[in-house]
Amino acid sequence: MRDTSPIETRELSDADLDSVSGGLSVGGSVEGLKATFEPGPNGLPVLKGGSVDSVSIDVSDIPLGPAAG
């Protein structure tokens, strides 16, 4: 079993999103990406299968204030 971090979620109001100047900052990374493709219609590749070791996504520049609870 892998060690995983809990995911924290919060609902954001439209006013909170409207007050973000310059938009959101979003970043992240993917480690251990493996994918297998096969030829599809018109020669376009079609994903046959794959795996990912870990994914990280960071979103910032949203004024959330104190945690609800």
PDB file of C-alpha atoms in Angstrom, residues 11-61:
ATOM      1  CA  GLU A  11     -16.363  25.159  -2.069  1.00  0.00           C
ATOM      2  CA  LEU A  12     -15.489  28.596  -3.418  1.00  0.00           C
ATOM      3  CA  SER A  13     -18.014  31.351  -3.898  1.00  0.00           C
ATOM      4  CA  ASP A  14     -18.210  33.358  -7.108  1.00  0.00           C
ATOM      5  CA  ALA A  15     -17.160  36.437  -5.105  1.00  0.00           C
ATOM      6  CA  ASP A  16     -13.958  34.697  -3.981  1.00  0.00           C
ATOM      7  CA  LEU A  17     -13.130  33.757  -7.557  1.00  0.00           C
ATOM      8  CA  ASP A  18     -13.994  37.250  -8.842  1.00  0.00           C
ATOM      9  CA  SER A  19     -11.589  38.832  -6.332  1.00  0.00           C
ATOM     10  CA  VAL A  20      -8.609  36.883  -7.686  1.00  0.00           C
ATOM     11  CA  SER A  21      -6.523  39.355  -9.652  1.00  0.00           C
ATOM     12  CA  GLY A  22      -4.646  37.971 -12.600  1.00  0.00           C
ATOM     13  CA  GLY A  23      -6.312  34.579 -12.458  1.00  0.00           C
ATOM     14  CA  LEU A  24      -5.267  31.379 -10.776  1.00  0.00           C
ATOM     15  CA  SER A  25      -1.786  29.947 -10.531  1.00  0.00           C
ATOM     16  CA  VAL A  26      -1.856  26.259 -11.384  1.00  0.00           C
ATOM     17  CA  GLY A  27       1.129  23.947 -11.521  1.00  0.00           C
ATOM     18  CA  GLY A  28       1.903  20.316 -11.073  1.00  0.00           C
ATOM     19  CA  SER A  29       3.904  17.319 -12.035  1.00  0.00           C
ATOM     20  CA  VAL A  30       3.496  13.743 -13.210  1.00  0.00           C
ATOM     21  CA  GLU A  31       6.044  11.062 -12.366  1.00  0.00           C
ATOM     22  CA  GLY A  32       6.432   7.643 -13.909  1.00  0.00           C
ATOM     23  CA  LEU A  33       4.079   8.175 -16.856  1.00  0.00           C
ATOM     24  CA  LYS A  34       3.902   5.139 -19.132  1.00  0.00           C
ATOM     25  CA  ALA A  35       1.515   4.880 -22.071  1.00  0.00           C
ATOM     26  CA  THR A  36       0.905   2.432 -24.894  1.00  0.00           C
ATOM     27  CA  PHE A  37      -0.659   3.567 -28.164  1.00  0.00           C
ATOM     28  CA  GLU A  38      -1.965   1.736 -31.213  1.00  0.00           C
ATOM     29  CA  PRO A  39      -2.871   3.067 -34.661  1.00  0.00           C
ATOM     30  CA  GLY A  40      -6.441   4.275 -34.861  1.00  0.00           C
ATOM     31  CA  PRO A  41      -8.720   5.790 -37.485  1.00  0.00           C
ATOM     32  CA  ASN A  42      -6.922   7.867 -40.115  1.00  0.00           C
ATOM     33  CA  GLY A  43      -3.584   6.903 -38.569  1.00  0.00           C
ATOM     34  CA  LEU A  44      -4.223   8.850 -35.364  1.00  0.00           C
ATOM     35  CA  PRO A  45      -2.777   7.182 -32.263  1.00  0.00           C
ATOM     36  CA  VAL A  46      -5.255   5.779 -29.739  1.00  0.00           C
ATOM     37  CA  LEU A  47      -4.295   5.227 -26.101  1.00  0.00           C
ATOM     38  CA  LYS A  48      -4.350   1.488 -25.405  1.00  0.00           C
ATOM     39  CA  GLY A  49      -3.226   1.552 -21.773  1.00  0.00           C
ATOM     40  CA  GLY A  50      -0.942   3.251 -19.318  1.00  0.00           C
ATOM     41  CA  SER A  51       0.031   3.995 -15.762  1.00  0.00           C
ATOM     42  CA  VAL A  52       1.265   6.853 -13.564  1.00  0.00           C
ATOM     43  CA  ASP A  53       3.320   6.558 -10.387  1.00  0.00           C
ATOM     44  CA  SER A  54       2.266   9.919  -8.920  1.00  0.00           C
ATOM     45  CA  VAL A  55       0.512  13.172  -9.802  1.00  0.00           C
ATOM     46  CA  SER A  56       0.772  16.511  -8.011  1.00  0.00           C
ATOM     47  CA  ILE A  57      -1.388  19.573  -8.664  1.00  0.00           C
ATOM     48  CA  ASP A  58      -0.939  22.928  -6.931  1.00  0.00           C
ATOM     49  CA  VAL A  59      -3.492  25.742  -7.180  1.00  0.00           C
ATOM     50  CA  SER A  60      -2.782  29.079  -5.535  1.00  0.00           C
ATOM     51  CA  ASP A  61      -3.814  32.731  -5.506  1.00  0.00           C
TER      52      ASP A  61
END
